[in-house]
Tab-separated table of C-alpha atoms and ligand atoms in Angstrom:
chain	number	residue	atom	x	y	z
A	294	MET	CA	71.336	127.121	113.691
A	295	SER	CA	74.455	128.915	112.530
A	296	ILE	CA	74.515	131.363	115.436
A	297	TYR	CA	73.244	130.863	118.995
A	298	MET	CA	73.925	131.842	122.564
A	299	ILE	CA	74.161	129.790	125.718
A	300	ARG	CA	73.550	131.183	129.179
A	301	ALA	CA	74.989	129.423	132.242
A	302	LYS	CA	75.025	129.713	136.022
A	303	LYS	CA	78.756	130.138	135.619
A	304	ILE	CA	81.316	129.744	132.883
A	305	ILE	CA	84.798	128.512	133.813
A	306	THR	CA	86.748	129.881	130.857
A	307	VAL	CA	90.259	128.646	131.860
A	308	SER	CA	91.425	131.845	130.109
A	309	HIS	CA	92.793	135.028	131.710
A	310	ILE	CA	89.143	136.103	132.214
A	311	GLY	CA	88.645	133.321	134.764
A	312	THR	CA	85.176	132.433	136.022
A	313	ILE	CA	82.120	134.385	134.835
A	314	GLU	CA	79.045	134.194	137.078
A	315	ASP	CA	75.757	134.353	135.117
A	316	GLY	CA	77.756	134.040	131.917
A	317	ALA	CA	76.894	133.860	128.247
A	318	MET	CA	78.729	132.622	125.200
A	319	VAL	CA	77.942	133.166	121.523
A	320	ILE	CA	78.738	130.406	119.035
A	321	GLN	CA	78.833	130.833	115.296
A	322	ASN	CA	80.035	128.355	112.664
A	323	GLU	CA	81.864	126.023	115.068
A	324	LYS	CA	83.643	128.837	116.902
A	325	ILE	CA	83.186	130.876	120.050
A	326	ILE	CA	82.712	134.475	118.965
A	327	GLU	CA	81.945	136.069	122.334
A	328	VAL	CA	82.169	135.205	126.038
A	329	GLY	CA	81.125	137.454	128.886
A	330	THR	CA	78.418	138.242	131.380
A	331	TRP	CA	74.815	137.612	130.369
A	332	GLU	CA	74.053	141.271	131.023
A	333	ASN	CA	76.640	142.507	128.512
A	334	ILE	CA	76.326	139.833	125.829
A	335	ARG	CA	72.525	139.829	125.529
A	336	LYS	CA	72.604	143.568	124.731
A	337	GLN	CA	74.961	142.989	121.825
A	338	TYR	CA	73.055	139.941	120.525
A	339	SER	CA	69.453	140.691	121.418
A	340	SER	CA	67.778	138.680	118.647
A	341	ILE	CA	69.573	135.327	118.533
A	342	GLN	CA	68.375	132.072	120.079
A	343	VAL	CA	69.370	131.497	123.700
A	344	ILE	CA	69.846	128.021	125.192
A	345	ASP	CA	69.268	128.161	128.910
A	346	TYR	CA	71.776	126.354	131.142
A	347	THR	CA	71.301	128.589	134.161
A	348	ASN	CA	71.205	125.597	136.515
A	349	ASP	CA	74.562	124.359	135.263
A	350	VAL	CA	78.240	125.066	134.894
A	351	VAL	CA	79.818	125.425	131.453
A	352	THR	CA	83.502	124.548	131.030
A	353	PRO	CA	85.852	123.662	128.191
A	354	SER	CA	85.471	119.993	127.263
A	355	LEU	CA	88.203	117.650	128.500
A	356	VAL	CA	91.434	116.616	126.807
A	357	ASP	CA	93.104	113.264	127.560
A	358	CYS	CA	96.551	113.642	126.007
A	359	HIS	CA	97.913	110.129	126.663
A	360	THR	CA	95.723	107.191	125.650
A	361	HIS	CA	95.905	103.846	123.831
A	362	LEU	CA	92.268	103.587	122.713
A	363	LEU	CA	92.613	102.606	119.069
A	364	GLU	CA	95.594	100.276	119.073
A	365	PHE	CA	95.600	98.214	122.307
A	366	ALA	CA	92.076	98.690	123.656
A	367	PRO	CA	89.919	97.113	120.896
A	368	THR	CA	91.440	93.616	121.277
A	369	SER	CA	91.617	93.971	125.087
A	370	LEU	CA	87.938	94.863	125.414
A	371	TYR	CA	86.221	93.127	122.504
A	372	PRO	CA	86.618	89.778	120.712
A	373	VAL	CA	87.327	91.559	117.435
A	374	THR	CA	89.211	90.602	114.297
A	375	SER	CA	91.143	92.884	111.979
A	376	ASP	CA	87.866	93.474	110.100
A	377	THR	CA	86.014	94.682	113.210
A	378	HIS	CA	88.958	96.247	115.074
A	379	PHE	CA	88.041	99.820	114.214
A	380	LEU	CA	84.352	99.233	114.872
A	381	ALA	CA	85.401	98.536	118.480
A	382	GLY	CA	87.693	101.554	118.273
A	383	LYS	CA	84.776	103.781	117.336
A	384	ALA	CA	82.652	102.427	120.200
A	385	ILE	CA	85.519	103.223	122.568
A	386	LEU	CA	85.816	106.752	121.158
A	387	LEU	CA	82.066	107.306	121.499
A	388	HIS	CA	82.299	106.246	125.145
A	389	ALA	CA	85.173	108.708	125.711
A	390	LEU	CA	83.110	111.457	124.084
A	391	SER	CA	80.202	110.675	126.407
A	392	THR	CA	82.480	111.411	129.389
A	393	GLY	CA	83.134	114.966	128.217
A	394	ILE	CA	86.398	114.324	126.363
A	395	THR	CA	86.579	115.925	122.904
A	396	ALA	CA	90.316	115.641	122.258
A	397	LEU	CA	92.709	112.739	122.623
A	398	GLY	CA	96.420	112.177	122.322
A	399	GLU	CA	96.719	108.642	121.004
A	400	GLN	CA	99.861	106.528	121.066
A	401	ILE	CA	100.589	104.248	118.123
A	402	CYS	CA	103.332	101.916	119.332
A	403	GLY	CA	103.115	98.812	117.147
A	404	HIS	CA	101.218	95.839	118.510
A	405	PRO	CA	101.273	92.101	117.686
A	406	LEU	CA	97.464	91.985	117.368
A	407	GLY	CA	97.046	94.968	115.087
A	408	ASP	CA	98.725	95.025	111.722
A	409	PHE	CA	97.662	98.575	110.917
A	410	SER	CA	99.588	101.531	109.566
A	411	ILE	CA	99.438	105.029	111.002
A	412	GLU	CA	97.320	105.928	107.943
A	413	ASP	CA	94.752	103.291	108.948
A	414	TYR	CA	94.442	104.930	112.380
A	415	ARG	CA	94.120	108.403	110.876
A	416	LYS	CA	91.401	107.144	108.517
A	417	ALA	CA	89.535	105.431	111.364
A	418	VAL	CA	88.914	108.727	113.196
A	419	HIS	CA	87.806	110.609	110.113
A	420	GLY	CA	84.339	112.090	110.563
A	421	ILE	CA	84.190	111.375	114.315
A	422	PRO	CA	83.371	114.441	116.458
A	423	LEU	CA	86.597	114.164	118.407
A	424	ASN	CA	89.991	115.749	117.779
A	425	VAL	CA	92.614	112.993	117.769
A	426	SER	CA	96.361	113.645	117.630
A	427	PHE	CA	98.671	110.702	117.043
A	428	ALA	CA	102.090	110.165	118.564
A	429	THR	CA	104.055	107.521	116.711
A	430	THR	CA	106.351	105.617	119.033
A	431	SER	CA	108.445	102.570	119.653
A	432	ILE	CA	107.709	100.425	122.695
A	433	SER	CA	109.627	97.952	124.837
A	434	ILE	CA	107.572	95.536	126.945
A	435	GLY	CA	109.228	94.039	130.036
A	436	PHE	CA	108.679	90.323	129.391
A	437	GLU	CA	111.430	87.883	130.457
A	438	LYS	CA	112.696	88.441	126.920
A	439	ILE	CA	111.954	92.141	126.360
A	440	ALA	CA	109.696	92.631	123.293
A	441	HIS	CA	110.122	95.669	121.057
A	442	PHE	CA	107.676	97.102	118.521
A	443	THR	CA	107.388	100.315	116.520
A	444	SER	CA	104.532	102.156	114.862
A	445	ILE	CA	106.266	101.812	111.490
A	446	THR	CA	107.002	98.064	111.668
A	447	GLN	CA	103.432	97.484	112.978
A	448	SER	CA	102.738	93.936	114.262
A	449	LYS	CA	106.234	92.578	113.626
A	450	ALA	CA	108.522	92.472	116.679
A	451	VAL	CA	111.892	94.174	116.160
A	452	HIS	CA	115.289	94.016	117.869
A	453	LYS	CA	116.680	96.558	120.283
A	454	LYS	CA	119.188	97.672	117.615
A	455	ASP	CA	116.278	98.609	115.321
A	456	LEU	CA	114.963	101.064	117.938
A	457	VAL	CA	118.106	103.140	117.532
A	458	ASP	CA	118.446	102.716	113.766
A	459	PRO	CA	118.450	106.336	112.527
A	460	PHE	CA	116.520	105.401	109.368
A	461	LEU	CA	113.656	103.870	111.366
A	462	VAL	CA	113.738	106.575	114.063
A	463	ARG	CA	113.441	109.226	111.350
A	464	GLN	CA	110.368	107.476	109.914
A	465	ILE	CA	108.749	107.315	113.357
A	466	ALA	CA	109.626	110.945	114.123
A	467	LYS	CA	108.284	112.163	110.770
A	468	GLU	CA	104.843	110.671	111.422
A	469	SER	CA	104.538	111.885	115.016
A	470	GLU	CA	102.063	114.717	115.513
A	471	TYR	CA	102.926	115.618	119.106
A	472	PRO	CA	105.290	114.619	121.924
A	473	GLY	CA	103.520	111.537	123.304
A	474	GLU	CA	105.559	108.630	124.662
A	475	ASN	CA	107.734	108.511	121.535
A	476	ILE	CA	110.342	106.367	123.273
A	477	PHE	CA	110.129	104.063	126.266
A	478	ILE	CA	113.220	104.826	128.324
A	479	ASN	CA	112.199	101.997	130.643
A	480	ALA	CA	110.539	98.743	129.604
A	481	THR	CA	106.819	99.022	130.347
A	482	PRO	CA	104.660	96.571	132.303
A	483	ALA	CA	101.902	97.510	129.779
A	484	ASN	CA	98.692	95.730	130.794
A	485	PHE	CA	100.412	92.646	132.161
A	486	THR	CA	100.647	91.364	135.735
A	487	LYS	CA	103.901	91.660	137.643
A	488	ASN	CA	105.050	88.047	137.125
A	489	GLU	CA	104.465	88.255	133.359
A	490	VAL	CA	106.739	91.292	133.013
A	491	PRO	CA	109.749	90.746	135.319
A	492	LYS	CA	111.883	93.156	133.265
A	493	ALA	CA	109.456	96.087	133.543
A	494	GLY	CA	111.437	99.181	134.472
A	495	GLU	CA	114.690	98.046	132.879
A	496	LEU	CA	116.508	100.864	131.079
A	497	ILE	CA	116.527	100.295	127.314
A	498	TYR	CA	118.935	102.933	125.975
A	499	THR	CA	122.392	104.275	126.633
A	500	ILE	CA	122.605	108.030	127.002
A	501	GLU	CA	124.334	108.291	123.592
A	502	GLU	CA	121.518	106.367	121.910
A	503	MET	CA	118.914	108.579	123.541
A	504	GLN	CA	120.754	111.711	122.513
A	505	GLN	CA	120.785	110.541	118.899
A	506	ILE	CA	117.028	109.899	118.953
A	507	VAL	CA	116.226	113.239	120.606
A	508	ASP	CA	118.423	115.048	118.050
A	509	ILE	CA	116.490	113.436	115.186
A	510	TYR	CA	113.159	114.760	116.536
A	511	HIS	CA	114.629	118.187	117.200
A	512	GLY	CA	116.207	118.160	113.738
A	513	PHE	CA	112.684	117.897	112.304
A	514	GLY	CA	111.638	120.819	114.504
A	515	LYS	CA	109.548	118.449	116.628
A	516	LYS	CA	109.287	117.967	120.359
A	517	ILE	CA	109.836	114.509	121.773
A	518	GLY	CA	108.108	112.893	124.743
A	519	ALA	CA	109.240	109.841	126.682
A	520	HIS	CA	107.736	107.150	128.861
A	521	VAL	CA	109.969	107.304	131.920
A	522	ALA	CA	110.031	106.428	135.616
A	523	GLY	CA	112.707	106.240	138.292
A	524	ILE	CA	115.591	108.566	139.111
A	525	VAL	CA	118.162	107.262	136.616
A	526	GLY	CA	115.774	107.275	133.664
A	527	ILE	CA	114.440	110.749	134.452
A	528	GLU	CA	117.987	112.109	134.884
A	529	MET	CA	118.912	110.713	131.452
A	530	ALA	CA	115.771	112.161	129.863
A	531	LEU	CA	116.571	115.625	131.203
A	532	GLU	CA	120.235	115.282	130.239
A	533	VAL	CA	119.453	114.603	126.558
A	534	GLY	CA	116.726	117.259	126.288
A	535	VAL	CA	113.454	115.307	126.209
A	536	ASP	CA	110.640	117.914	126.067
A	537	VAL	CA	107.767	116.065	127.741
A	538	LEU	CA	108.033	113.504	130.541
A	539	HIS	CA	105.165	111.041	130.590
A	540	HIS	CA	104.585	109.509	134.051
A	541	ALA	CA	107.876	110.623	135.711
A	542	HIS	CA	106.955	108.312	138.570
A	543	SER	CA	109.368	108.474	141.550
A	544	ILE	CA	110.798	111.833	140.481
A	545	THR	CA	112.801	113.655	143.189
A	546	ASP	CA	112.521	117.298	144.310
A	547	GLU	CA	115.892	118.009	142.706
A	548	LEU	CA	114.758	116.580	139.353
A	549	ILE	CA	111.476	118.516	139.578
A	550	ALA	CA	113.516	121.731	139.950
A	551	ARG	CA	115.678	120.724	136.989
A	552	ALA	CA	112.673	119.887	134.801
A	553	SER	CA	111.210	123.286	135.647
A	554	ASP	CA	114.470	125.081	134.747
A	555	GLN	CA	114.542	123.301	131.382
A	556	GLY	CA	110.925	124.184	130.580
A	557	VAL	CA	109.941	120.506	130.496
A	558	GLN	CA	106.234	119.629	130.627
A	559	ILE	CA	104.874	116.638	132.556
A	560	VAL	CA	101.970	114.341	131.746
A	561	ALA	CA	101.022	112.828	135.100
A	562	THR	CA	99.242	109.462	135.212
A	563	PRO	CA	97.911	108.941	138.752
A	564	MET	CA	96.277	105.605	137.796
A	565	GLY	CA	99.504	103.798	136.776
A	566	GLY	CA	101.433	103.191	133.560
A	567	THR	CA	104.931	102.244	134.743
A	568	HIS	CA	106.592	99.745	137.095
A	569	LEU	CA	106.663	102.360	139.911
A	570	THR	CA	104.025	103.978	142.135
A	571	PRO	CA	102.083	106.523	140.064
A	572	ASN	CA	101.951	110.304	140.649
A	573	SER	CA	100.429	111.235	144.008
A	574	PRO	CA	98.326	114.374	144.551
A	575	GLU	CA	101.202	115.805	146.651
A	576	GLU	CA	103.661	115.183	143.796
A	577	ILE	CA	101.345	116.896	141.309
A	578	LEU	CA	101.102	119.869	143.703
A	579	LYS	CA	104.927	120.022	143.753
A	580	PHE	CA	105.066	120.102	139.940
A	581	ILE	CA	102.677	123.017	139.835
A	582	LYS	CA	104.405	124.901	142.645
A	583	ALA	CA	107.639	124.486	140.659
A	584	GLY	CA	105.943	126.151	137.676
A	585	ILE	CA	105.768	123.032	135.490
A	586	PRO	CA	102.719	122.840	133.194
A	587	VAL	CA	101.052	119.577	134.234
A	588	SER	CA	98.437	117.536	132.423
A	589	ILE	CA	96.608	114.659	134.051
A	590	SER	CA	95.948	111.747	131.766
A	591	THR	CA	94.522	108.225	132.004
A	592	ASP	CA	96.966	106.215	129.810
A	593	ALA	CA	93.805	104.147	129.209
A	594	TYR	CA	92.980	101.324	129.013
A	595	LEU	CA	95.027	100.300	131.973
A	596	PRO	CA	94.640	98.169	135.097
A	597	PRO	CA	95.027	100.453	138.155
A	598	TYR	CA	98.312	100.306	140.055
A	599	PRO	CA	97.664	98.142	143.129
A	600	GLU	CA	97.075	99.559	146.609
A	601	VAL	CA	97.539	103.259	146.006
A	602	PRO	CA	95.776	105.417	148.634
A	603	TRP	CA	94.441	108.040	146.165
A	604	LEU	CA	92.813	105.435	143.889
A	605	PRO	CA	89.416	104.001	144.809
A	606	TYR	CA	89.805	100.702	142.943
A	607	GLU	CA	89.509	97.266	144.488
A	608	ASP	CA	89.762	95.306	141.260
A	609	LYS	CA	92.286	94.977	138.465
A	610	LEU	CA	89.902	95.501	135.573
A	611	LEU	CA	91.062	97.727	132.733
A	612	LYS	CA	90.016	101.344	133.315
A	613	GLY	CA	89.183	103.755	130.515
A	614	PRO	CA	88.991	107.479	129.867
A	615	ASP	CA	85.696	107.534	131.817
A	616	GLN	CA	87.978	107.491	134.881
A	617	LEU	CA	89.727	110.778	134.031
A	618	MET	CA	87.700	112.933	136.424
A	619	LEU	CA	87.893	110.328	139.187
A	620	ILE	CA	91.676	109.885	139.087
A	621	ALA	CA	92.251	113.654	138.792
A	622	ASN	CA	89.935	114.500	141.679
A	623	PRO	CA	92.339	113.894	144.628
A	624	SER	CA	95.000	116.123	142.998
A	625	MET	CA	92.463	118.801	142.092
A	626	GLN	CA	91.214	118.774	145.690
A	627	VAL	CA	94.753	119.236	147.027
A	628	LEU	CA	95.235	122.205	144.676
A	629	LYS	CA	92.011	123.733	145.928
A	630	GLU	CA	93.132	123.293	149.548
A	631	ASN	CA	96.279	125.169	148.511
A	632	ASN	CA	94.174	128.077	147.255
A	633	PHE	CA	94.670	127.601	143.531
A	634	ASP	CA	91.965	129.185	141.366
A	635	GLU	CA	89.416	126.786	139.843
A	636	ASN	CA	90.479	127.861	136.339
A	637	ALA	CA	94.113	126.953	137.024
A	638	ILE	CA	92.962	123.635	138.492
A	639	LEU	CA	90.722	122.759	135.529
A	640	ALA	CA	93.624	123.621	133.188
A	641	LEU	CA	95.127	120.223	134.134
A	642	LEU	CA	92.347	118.525	132.147
A	643	THR	CA	91.875	121.171	129.431
A	644	ASN	CA	94.376	123.856	128.473
A	645	ASN	CA	97.530	122.043	129.607
A	646	PRO	CA	96.898	118.820	127.675
A	647	ALA	CA	95.761	120.925	124.684
A	648	THR	CA	99.201	122.585	124.895
A	649	ILE	CA	100.940	119.178	124.932
A	650	LEU	CA	99.035	118.355	121.735
A	651	GLY	CA	100.166	121.708	120.269
A	652	LYS	CA	96.485	122.647	119.835
A	653	HIS	CA	96.040	125.336	122.525
A	654	HIS	CA	95.351	127.848	119.735
A	655	GLN	CA	92.378	125.715	118.735
A	656	PHE	CA	90.792	124.468	122.015
A	657	GLY	CA	91.272	123.991	125.757
A	658	ARG	CA	89.769	127.337	126.883
A	659	LEU	CA	86.501	129.173	126.314
A	660	GLU	CA	87.811	132.147	124.456
A	661	LYS	CA	86.884	134.207	121.411
A	662	GLY	CA	88.113	132.528	118.212
A	663	LEU	CA	88.576	129.021	119.637
A	664	ASP	CA	86.549	125.924	118.721
A	665	ALA	CA	83.229	125.767	120.574
A	666	ASN	CA	84.161	122.571	122.442
A	667	PHE	CA	82.443	122.699	125.823
A	668	ILE	CA	80.463	120.748	128.372
A	669	VAL	CA	77.421	121.532	130.439
A	670	ALA	CA	77.645	119.854	133.836
A	671	GLU	CA	76.326	119.888	137.381
A	672	GLY	CA	79.715	121.047	138.672
A	673	ILE	CA	83.332	121.575	137.662
A	674	PRO	CA	84.554	118.318	136.062
A	675	GLY	CA	87.111	116.527	138.217
A	676	LEU	CA	86.906	119.101	140.999
A	677	GLU	CA	83.220	119.058	141.942
A	678	ILE	CA	81.977	116.058	139.982
A	679	THR	CA	83.536	112.702	139.056
A	680	ASP	CA	80.473	110.796	137.859
A	681	ILE	CA	80.110	110.918	134.064
A	682	GLU	CA	76.309	110.923	134.429
A	683	ARG	CA	76.601	114.467	135.760
A	684	ILE	CA	78.010	115.644	132.429
A	685	LYS	CA	74.702	116.644	130.823
A	686	LYS	CA	75.770	117.907	127.408
A	687	VAL	CA	78.890	117.782	125.292
A	688	TYR	CA	79.418	120.205	122.416
A	689	TYR	CA	82.036	119.699	119.732
A	690	GLN	CA	82.749	122.541	117.303
A	691	GLY	CA	79.421	124.097	118.204
A	692	LYS	CA	77.367	120.916	117.686
A	693	LEU	CA	75.580	119.125	120.499
A	694	VAL	CA	77.080	115.622	120.280
A	695	ILE	CA	76.166	114.113	123.693
A	696	SER	CA	72.960	114.792	125.595
A	697	ARG	CA	71.679	113.204	128.807
A	698	PRO	CA	68.159	114.577	128.770
A	699	PHE	CA	66.859	112.912	131.924
A	700	SER	CA	69.815	113.386	134.234
B	966	ZN	ZN1	101.040	104.927	127.682
């Protein structure tokens, strides 16, 4: 089937065309070659096969641009060894795919339980129907004695001075494919409980050290992203020219205005990820009103931040990318109440994270020439539906890769 057409109740394109009622889309050789109304498209392509989705909504598939699925998650979720680590990784990726996600932004930070190189991670995703971009990073974990790792030094802990060693920073920067959390401005609580990580939140770098790191990335013509939370850390990040703020928990109105002026993008993580209260729906609304391109991401696998009113969780179990729609829903609802168009709202899970990954010319919208990565669902993902069982089909580069025939 090298060419076919789908017909849907409506198509949310997330492009300038917006929503198309009774829409049709033509797919040929992995790409979208036409999108429009059924009435117009069927005339042009009268003889090709039509797949009928007239009871359902078709949207771009989802993009989770900040995850830790291949490095931290396998040993957290499965009793694996180094020989079975990537088998668990593949199971985790398949699960993500089944939730409508076809692109991921993975962080490779260095981890005591995984002595793998960035090449090993790249090899592990080869042949999987998912587009994975890797951000190589260093990480500082807020134990009583803060532990530092890097993607280049792998499972071996390093010293703080190594994190600012230009030779090592250059190696990390060279391997990074997009601005993920390349540096941790504050020590992270990671997946640990509060008493295990008393130093979570502590600032790791001086402003001079940060400037030197940012200049190395920019010298390679690359953007840099940072894990950051709290006023002082965010101020420093903006001062030295960090391009993407991950989390930005506890940001102020003044710093939001400054981020907007500097053209900084934000990856919001409403489930957690730092020592401070995660991004609220009201905060995400402020970002968007300030004109900042916002992506919502899971930072999975992660235990949810305790006692946050917009999160439904009553346990501390690790949550995965299957929670993306659920954690985005309160913010998407607030945007709808503020009269934002459904295409602009869905962009938070599609086009905006695709832009963070630098792949918005390849996917994130349903538009002529882009990859045919789309989902067939009972409603708009994240806005109208949050249950993964209501994602009926997932297509990746024109191929049906997930199907829930009886739902
Ligand atoms: Zn993270």
